[in-house]
Short mmCIF file of C-alpha atoms and ligand atoms in Angstrom, two decimals:
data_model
loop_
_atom_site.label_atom_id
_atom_site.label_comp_id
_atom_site.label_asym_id
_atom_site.label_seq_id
_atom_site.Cartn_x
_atom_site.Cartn_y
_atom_site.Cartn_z
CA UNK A 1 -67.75 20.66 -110.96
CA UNK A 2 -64.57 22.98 -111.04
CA UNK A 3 -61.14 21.90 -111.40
CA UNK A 4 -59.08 23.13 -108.60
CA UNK A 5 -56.32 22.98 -110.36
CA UNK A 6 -57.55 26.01 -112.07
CA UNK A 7 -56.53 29.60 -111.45
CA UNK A 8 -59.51 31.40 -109.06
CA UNK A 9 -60.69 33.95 -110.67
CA UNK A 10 -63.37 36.32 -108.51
CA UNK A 11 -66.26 37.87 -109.99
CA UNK A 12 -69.40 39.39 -108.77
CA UNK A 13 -72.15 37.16 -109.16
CA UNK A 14 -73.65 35.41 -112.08
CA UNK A 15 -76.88 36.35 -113.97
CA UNK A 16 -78.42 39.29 -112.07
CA UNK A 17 -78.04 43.03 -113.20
CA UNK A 18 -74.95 43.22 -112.84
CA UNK A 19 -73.75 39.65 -112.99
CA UNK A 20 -71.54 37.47 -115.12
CA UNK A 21 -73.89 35.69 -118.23
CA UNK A 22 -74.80 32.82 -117.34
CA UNK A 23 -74.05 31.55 -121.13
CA UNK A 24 -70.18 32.37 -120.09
CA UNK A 25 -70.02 30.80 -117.45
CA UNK A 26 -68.88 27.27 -119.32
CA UNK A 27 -66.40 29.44 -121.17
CA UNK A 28 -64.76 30.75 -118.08
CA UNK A 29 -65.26 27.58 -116.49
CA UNK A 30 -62.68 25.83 -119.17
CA UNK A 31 -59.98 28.52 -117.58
CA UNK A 32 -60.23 29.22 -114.06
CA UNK A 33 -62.21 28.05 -111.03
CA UNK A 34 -65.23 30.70 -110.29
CA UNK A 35 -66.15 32.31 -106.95
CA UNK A 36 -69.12 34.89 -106.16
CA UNK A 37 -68.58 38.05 -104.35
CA UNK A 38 -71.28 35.82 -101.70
CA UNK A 39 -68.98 32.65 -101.91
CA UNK A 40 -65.75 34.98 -101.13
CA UNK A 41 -67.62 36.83 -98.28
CA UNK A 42 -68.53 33.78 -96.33
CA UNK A 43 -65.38 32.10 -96.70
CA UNK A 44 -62.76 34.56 -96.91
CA UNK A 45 -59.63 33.12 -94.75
CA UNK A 46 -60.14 30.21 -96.81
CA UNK A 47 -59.88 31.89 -100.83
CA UNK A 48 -58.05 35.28 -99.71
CA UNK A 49 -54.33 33.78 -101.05
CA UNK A 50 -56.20 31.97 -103.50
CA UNK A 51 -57.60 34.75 -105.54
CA UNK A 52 -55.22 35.69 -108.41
CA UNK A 53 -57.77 37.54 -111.01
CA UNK A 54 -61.08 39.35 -110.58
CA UNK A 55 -63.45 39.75 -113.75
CA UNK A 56 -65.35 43.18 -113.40
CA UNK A 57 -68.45 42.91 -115.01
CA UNK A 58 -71.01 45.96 -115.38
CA UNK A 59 -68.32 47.51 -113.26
CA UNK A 60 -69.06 45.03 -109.91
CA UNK A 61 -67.49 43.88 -107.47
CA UNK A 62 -66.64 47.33 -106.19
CA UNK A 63 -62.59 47.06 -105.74
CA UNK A 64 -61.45 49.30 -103.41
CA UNK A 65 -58.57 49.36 -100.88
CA UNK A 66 -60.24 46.89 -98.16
CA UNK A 67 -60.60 44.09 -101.03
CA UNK A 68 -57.15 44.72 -102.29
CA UNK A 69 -55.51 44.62 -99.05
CA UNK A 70 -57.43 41.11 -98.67
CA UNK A 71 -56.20 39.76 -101.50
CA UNK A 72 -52.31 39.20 -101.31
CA UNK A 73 -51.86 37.02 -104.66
CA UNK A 74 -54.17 39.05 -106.74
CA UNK A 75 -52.38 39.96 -110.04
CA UNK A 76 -54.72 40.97 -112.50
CA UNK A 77 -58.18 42.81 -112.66
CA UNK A 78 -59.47 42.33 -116.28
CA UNK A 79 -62.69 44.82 -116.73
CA UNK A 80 -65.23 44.45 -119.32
CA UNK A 81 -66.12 47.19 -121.47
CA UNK A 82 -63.77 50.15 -122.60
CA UNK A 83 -64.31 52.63 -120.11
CA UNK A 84 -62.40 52.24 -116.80
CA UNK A 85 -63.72 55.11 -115.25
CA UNK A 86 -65.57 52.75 -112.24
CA UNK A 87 -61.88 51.38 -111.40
CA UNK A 88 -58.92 53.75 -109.06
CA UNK A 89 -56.46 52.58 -111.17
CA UNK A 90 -53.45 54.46 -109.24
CA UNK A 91 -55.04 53.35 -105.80
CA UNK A 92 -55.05 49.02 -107.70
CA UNK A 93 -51.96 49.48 -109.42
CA UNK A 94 -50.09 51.10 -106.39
CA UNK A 95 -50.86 47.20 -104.98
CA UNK A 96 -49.10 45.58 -107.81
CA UNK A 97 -52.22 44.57 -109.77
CA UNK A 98 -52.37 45.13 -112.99
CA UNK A 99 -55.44 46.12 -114.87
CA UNK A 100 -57.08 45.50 -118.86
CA UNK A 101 -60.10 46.70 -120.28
CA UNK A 102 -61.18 45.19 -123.72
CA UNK A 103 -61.94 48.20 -126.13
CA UNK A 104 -61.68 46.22 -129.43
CA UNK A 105 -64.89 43.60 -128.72
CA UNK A 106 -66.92 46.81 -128.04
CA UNK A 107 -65.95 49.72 -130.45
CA UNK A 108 -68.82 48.67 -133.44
CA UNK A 109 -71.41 47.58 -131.07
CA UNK A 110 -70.60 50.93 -128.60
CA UNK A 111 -70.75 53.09 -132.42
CA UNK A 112 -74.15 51.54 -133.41
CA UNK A 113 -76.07 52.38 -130.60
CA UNK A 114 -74.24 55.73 -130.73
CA UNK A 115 -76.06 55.60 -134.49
CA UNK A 116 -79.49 53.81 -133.16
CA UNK A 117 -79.75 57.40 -130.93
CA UNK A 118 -79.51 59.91 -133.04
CA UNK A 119 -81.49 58.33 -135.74
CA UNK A 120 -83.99 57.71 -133.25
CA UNK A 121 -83.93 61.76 -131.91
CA UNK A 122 -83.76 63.35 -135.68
CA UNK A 123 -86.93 60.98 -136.21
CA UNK A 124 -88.52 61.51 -132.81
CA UNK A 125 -89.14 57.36 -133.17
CA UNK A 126 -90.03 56.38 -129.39
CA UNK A 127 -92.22 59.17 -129.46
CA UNK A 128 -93.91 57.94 -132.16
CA UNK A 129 -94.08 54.69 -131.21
CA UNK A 130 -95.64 56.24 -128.03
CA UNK A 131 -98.46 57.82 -130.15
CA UNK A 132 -98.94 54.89 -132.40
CA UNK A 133 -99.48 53.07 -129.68
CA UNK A 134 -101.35 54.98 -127.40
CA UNK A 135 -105.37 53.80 -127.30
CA UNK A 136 -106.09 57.57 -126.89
CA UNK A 137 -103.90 59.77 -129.65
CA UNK A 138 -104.48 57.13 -132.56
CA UNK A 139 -102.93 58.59 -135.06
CA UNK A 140 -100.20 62.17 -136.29
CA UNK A 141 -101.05 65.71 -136.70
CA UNK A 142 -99.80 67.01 -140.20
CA UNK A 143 -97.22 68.84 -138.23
CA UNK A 144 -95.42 66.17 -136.37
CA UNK A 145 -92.81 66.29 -138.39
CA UNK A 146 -88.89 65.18 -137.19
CA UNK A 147 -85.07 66.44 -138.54
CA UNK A 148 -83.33 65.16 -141.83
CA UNK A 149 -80.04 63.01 -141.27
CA UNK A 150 -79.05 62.73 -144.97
CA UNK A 151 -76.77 65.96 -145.39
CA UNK A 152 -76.60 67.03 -141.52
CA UNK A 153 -73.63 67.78 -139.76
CA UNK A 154 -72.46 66.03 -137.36
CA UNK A 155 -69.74 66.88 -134.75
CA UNK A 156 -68.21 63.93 -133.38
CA UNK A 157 -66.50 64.77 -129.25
CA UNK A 158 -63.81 62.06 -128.73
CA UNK A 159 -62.35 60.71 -132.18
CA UNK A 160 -60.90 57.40 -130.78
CA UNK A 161 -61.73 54.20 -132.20
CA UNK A 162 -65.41 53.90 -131.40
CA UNK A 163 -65.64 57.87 -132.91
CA UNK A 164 -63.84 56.90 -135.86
CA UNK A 165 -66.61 53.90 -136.42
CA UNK A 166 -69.10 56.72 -135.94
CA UNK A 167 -67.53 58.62 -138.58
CA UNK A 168 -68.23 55.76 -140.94
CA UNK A 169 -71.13 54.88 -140.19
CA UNK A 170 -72.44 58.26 -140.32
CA UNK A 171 -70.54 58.83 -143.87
CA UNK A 172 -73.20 56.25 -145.15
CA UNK A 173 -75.61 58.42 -144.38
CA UNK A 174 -74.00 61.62 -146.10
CA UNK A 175 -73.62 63.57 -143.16
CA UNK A 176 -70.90 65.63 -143.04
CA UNK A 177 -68.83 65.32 -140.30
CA UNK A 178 -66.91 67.51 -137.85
CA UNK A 179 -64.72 65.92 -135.06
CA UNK A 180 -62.99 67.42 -131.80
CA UNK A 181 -60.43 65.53 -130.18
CA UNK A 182 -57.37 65.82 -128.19
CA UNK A 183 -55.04 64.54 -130.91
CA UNK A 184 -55.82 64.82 -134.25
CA UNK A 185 -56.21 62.09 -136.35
CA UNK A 186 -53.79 61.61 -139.94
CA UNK A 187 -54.86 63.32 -142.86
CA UNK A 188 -55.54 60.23 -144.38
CA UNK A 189 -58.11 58.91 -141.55
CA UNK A 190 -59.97 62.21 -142.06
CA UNK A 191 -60.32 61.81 -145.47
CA UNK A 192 -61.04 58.51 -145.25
CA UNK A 193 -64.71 59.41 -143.67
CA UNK A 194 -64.44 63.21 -144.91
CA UNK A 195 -64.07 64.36 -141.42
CA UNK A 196 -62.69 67.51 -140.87
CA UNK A 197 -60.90 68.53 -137.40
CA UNK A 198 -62.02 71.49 -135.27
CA UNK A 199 -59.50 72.45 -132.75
CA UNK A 200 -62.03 74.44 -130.53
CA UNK A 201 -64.97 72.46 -129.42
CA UNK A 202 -66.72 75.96 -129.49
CA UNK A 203 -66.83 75.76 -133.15
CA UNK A 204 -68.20 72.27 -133.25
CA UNK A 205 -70.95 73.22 -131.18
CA UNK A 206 -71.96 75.92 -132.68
CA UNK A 207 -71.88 74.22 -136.21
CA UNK A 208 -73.38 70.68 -135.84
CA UNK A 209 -77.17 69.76 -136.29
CA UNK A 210 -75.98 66.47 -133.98
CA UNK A 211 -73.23 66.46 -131.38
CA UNK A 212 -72.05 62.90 -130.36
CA UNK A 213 -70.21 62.14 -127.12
CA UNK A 214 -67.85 59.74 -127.23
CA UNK A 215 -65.35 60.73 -124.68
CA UNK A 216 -63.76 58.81 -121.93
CA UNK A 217 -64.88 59.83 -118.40
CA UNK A 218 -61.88 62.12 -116.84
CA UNK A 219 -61.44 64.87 -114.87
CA UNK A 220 -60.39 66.81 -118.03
CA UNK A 221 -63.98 65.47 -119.43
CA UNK A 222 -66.08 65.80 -116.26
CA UNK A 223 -69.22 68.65 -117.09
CA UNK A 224 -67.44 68.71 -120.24
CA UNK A 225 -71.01 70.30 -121.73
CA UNK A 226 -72.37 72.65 -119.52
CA UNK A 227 -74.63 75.50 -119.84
CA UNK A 228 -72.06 77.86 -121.94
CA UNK A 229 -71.78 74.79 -124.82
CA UNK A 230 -75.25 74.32 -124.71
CA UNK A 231 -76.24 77.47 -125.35
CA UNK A 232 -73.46 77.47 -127.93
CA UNK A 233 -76.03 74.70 -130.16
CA UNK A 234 -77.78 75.41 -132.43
CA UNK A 235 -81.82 74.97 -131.20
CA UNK A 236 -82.34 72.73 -133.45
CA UNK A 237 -79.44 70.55 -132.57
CA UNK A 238 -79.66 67.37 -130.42
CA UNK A 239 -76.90 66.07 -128.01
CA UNK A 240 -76.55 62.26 -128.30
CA UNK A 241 -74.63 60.70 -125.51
CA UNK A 242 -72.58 57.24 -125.45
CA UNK A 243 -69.97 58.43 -122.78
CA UNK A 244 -70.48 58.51 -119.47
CA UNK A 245 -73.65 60.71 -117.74
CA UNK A 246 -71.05 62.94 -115.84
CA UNK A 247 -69.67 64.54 -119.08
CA UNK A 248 -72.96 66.21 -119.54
CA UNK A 249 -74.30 68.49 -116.78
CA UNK A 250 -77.33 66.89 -116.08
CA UNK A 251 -79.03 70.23 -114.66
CA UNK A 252 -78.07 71.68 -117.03
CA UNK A 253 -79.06 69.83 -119.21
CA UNK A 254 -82.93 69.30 -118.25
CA UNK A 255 -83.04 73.00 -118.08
CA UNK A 256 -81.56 73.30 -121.88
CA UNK A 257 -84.41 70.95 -123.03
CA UNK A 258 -86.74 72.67 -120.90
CA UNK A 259 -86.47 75.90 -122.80
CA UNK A 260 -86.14 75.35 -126.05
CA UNK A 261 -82.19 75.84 -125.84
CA UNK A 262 -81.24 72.99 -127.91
CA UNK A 263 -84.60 70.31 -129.13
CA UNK A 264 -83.72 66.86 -128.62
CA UNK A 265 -81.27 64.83 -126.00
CA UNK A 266 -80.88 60.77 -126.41
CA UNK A 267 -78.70 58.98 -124.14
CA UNK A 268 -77.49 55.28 -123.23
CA UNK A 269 -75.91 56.95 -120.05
CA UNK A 270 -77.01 59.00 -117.39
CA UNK A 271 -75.73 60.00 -113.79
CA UNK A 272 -77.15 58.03 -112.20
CA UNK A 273 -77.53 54.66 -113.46
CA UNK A 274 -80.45 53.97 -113.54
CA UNK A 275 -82.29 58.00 -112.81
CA UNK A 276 -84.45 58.07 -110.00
CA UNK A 277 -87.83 57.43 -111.40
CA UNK A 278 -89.28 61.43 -110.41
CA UNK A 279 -85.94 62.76 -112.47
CA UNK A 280 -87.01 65.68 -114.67
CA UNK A 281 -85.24 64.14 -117.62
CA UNK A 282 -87.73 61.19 -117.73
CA UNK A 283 -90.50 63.49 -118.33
CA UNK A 284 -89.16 65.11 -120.95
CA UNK A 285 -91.08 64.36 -124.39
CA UNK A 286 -88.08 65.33 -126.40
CA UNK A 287 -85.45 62.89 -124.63
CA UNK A 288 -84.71 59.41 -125.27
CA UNK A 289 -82.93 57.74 -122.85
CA UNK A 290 -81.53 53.73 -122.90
CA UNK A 291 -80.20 52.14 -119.98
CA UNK A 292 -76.52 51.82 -120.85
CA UNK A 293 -77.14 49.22 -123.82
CA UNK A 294 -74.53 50.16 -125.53
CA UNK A 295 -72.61 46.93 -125.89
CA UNK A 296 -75.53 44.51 -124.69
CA UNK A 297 -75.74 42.10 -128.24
CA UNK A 298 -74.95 38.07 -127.42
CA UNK A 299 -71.95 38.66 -130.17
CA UNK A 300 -70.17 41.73 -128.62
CA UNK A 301 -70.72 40.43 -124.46
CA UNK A 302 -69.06 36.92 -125.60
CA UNK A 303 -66.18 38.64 -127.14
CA UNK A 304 -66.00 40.56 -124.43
CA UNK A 305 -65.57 37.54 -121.91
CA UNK A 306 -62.79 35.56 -124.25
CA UNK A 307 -61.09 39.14 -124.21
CA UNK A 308 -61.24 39.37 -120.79
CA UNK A 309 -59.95 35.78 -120.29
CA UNK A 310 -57.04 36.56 -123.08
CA UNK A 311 -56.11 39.66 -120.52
CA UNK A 312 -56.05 37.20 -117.76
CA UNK A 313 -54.34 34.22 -119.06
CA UNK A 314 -51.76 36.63 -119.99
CA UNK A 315 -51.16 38.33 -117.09
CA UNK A 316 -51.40 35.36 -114.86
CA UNK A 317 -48.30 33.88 -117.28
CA UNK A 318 -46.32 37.32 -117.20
CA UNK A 319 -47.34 38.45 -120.51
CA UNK A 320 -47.82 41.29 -122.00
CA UNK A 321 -52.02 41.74 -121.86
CA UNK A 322 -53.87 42.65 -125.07
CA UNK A 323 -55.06 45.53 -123.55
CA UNK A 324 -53.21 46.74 -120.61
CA UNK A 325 -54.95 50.52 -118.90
CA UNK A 326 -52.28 52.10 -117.15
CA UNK A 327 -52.83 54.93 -114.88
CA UNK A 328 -51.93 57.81 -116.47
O1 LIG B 1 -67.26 51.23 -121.23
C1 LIG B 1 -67.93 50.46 -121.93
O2 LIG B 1 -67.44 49.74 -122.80
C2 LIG B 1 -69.41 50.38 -121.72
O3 LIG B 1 -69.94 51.62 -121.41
C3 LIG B 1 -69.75 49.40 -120.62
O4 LIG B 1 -69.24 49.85 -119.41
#
């Protein structure tokens, strides 16, 4: 039963691949009054003025002009995740709405899997999980051997928070640690995880055993490694991506792995989402790939959702949000 006294909020669906948790749904239940995409749709004249806040989840519902233009009281559009890449924030904001992502429940969860990745490529784990398991290979050659972490450099693309937590994390494991980023960070951050700032990206490449990308989706950041930086590895380097697929060129890419350019790709985000199922990349022995995983724990999703609800119950009482994205 809702209470209609409630503030609507709109969200996509629940459960699903792209829908709400279902274990939230009591949670946001306590704050607003729900409605599906589906519910919306079939009665629209009826909730149009009544819709004040949409929760994006897994970046649905789709918001673009048609919906905005339908909604007259909508005032806030609280996203989950960090990136906000999925959203036109000039085209929503030019109606008034304002817009919050939640970038502190997901900056530890977002740096482990960033961690899970390239542990897994320097010690080729899924494919040897694939051998180990396999009823026909039984057991290793001598020779199937993988890369040392302890003592490898690592350059880190994109030093904001989830970056920095890479930089720690990775400091545990001795690496040592280069960083590109468009500001740098104080001396005292660096030192903190023994990071040490290279102002062209060039040199990072070209030194680093591991690159991590942990850049926001832009149009600065779009392709951001094509062929030139790939070739700029070193060919025993892996890439390791946590960004978004379109920083990478994906052609490129394939062809990189393909010949030996650089050894080892593993991803939690490609371009597409998910790759069509004859895409090169997926039959490449030296790639991992997860399906965007990055924040998927029952700890980091829940504080995702109160996040999102802080954002909203702010907005919706003309506060100043937790974490406002504005559009430049
Ligand atoms: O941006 C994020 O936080 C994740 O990639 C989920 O979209």
């Amino acid at each position: 039963m809702q209470d209609s006294k409630l503030p609507l909020l709109l969200i996509h669906e629940v459960g699903g691949t792209r829908g709400v948790l279902e274990a939230h749904v009591p949670f946001l239940k306590k704050h607003f009054q729900l409605i599906t995409m589906k519910e919306f749709l079939e009665s629209k004249e009826y909730y149009c003025a009544q819709v004040q806040a949409i929760y994006s989840w897994w970046h649905k519902p789709v918001i673009d002009r048609e919906l905005l233009k339908s909604l007259p009281n909508l005032k806030v559009i609280s996203s989950a995740g960090v990136g906000t890449d999925h959203l036109d924030l000039k085209l929503i904001s030019g109606f008034g709405v304002r817009i919050a992502n939640t970038p502190h429940a997901v900056h530890s969860t977002t740096a482990d899997i960033g961690m899970a990745l390239l542990l897994a490529a320097a010690r080729r784990l899924v494919e040897g999980c694939q051998i180990a398991v396999s009823p026909d290979t039984g057991y290793f050659s001598n020779n199937w051997l993988g890369e040392e972490v302890t003592g490898a450099t690592l350059g880190i693309i994109g030093m904001g928070s989830i970056g920095y937590k890479i930089a720690q994390r990775a400091r545990a494991f001795e690496m040592k640690i280069l960083y590109h980023n468009r500001n740098r960070r104080k001396e005292d951050e660096e030192q903190a995880v023994g990071a040490c700032y290279c102002g062209a990206i060039e040199d990072l490449l070209q030194q680093s055993d591991f690159v991590m990308l942990v850049v926001n989706l832009t149009p600065r950041t779009y392709k951001l490694i094509g062929k030139k930086e790939l070739q700029l590895m070193k060919p025993t380097a892996s890439l390791i991506n946590i960004s978004r697929g379109q920083v990478v060129d994906q052609d490129m890419l394939v062809e990189a792995l393909q010949t030996g350019v650089i050894k080892s790709a593993a991803m939690d985000v490609t371009y597409p989402e998910p790759l069509p199922r004859d895409h090169p990349l997926l039959k490449l022995k030296n790639v991992i790939i997860t399906p965007h995983v990055g924040i998927k724990t029952h700890k980091t999703t829940f504080m995702i959702t109160e996040d999102a609800v802080s954002n909203v119950l702010a907005a919706l009482n003309g506060l100043p949000m937790p974490s406002e994205v504005f559009p430049d």
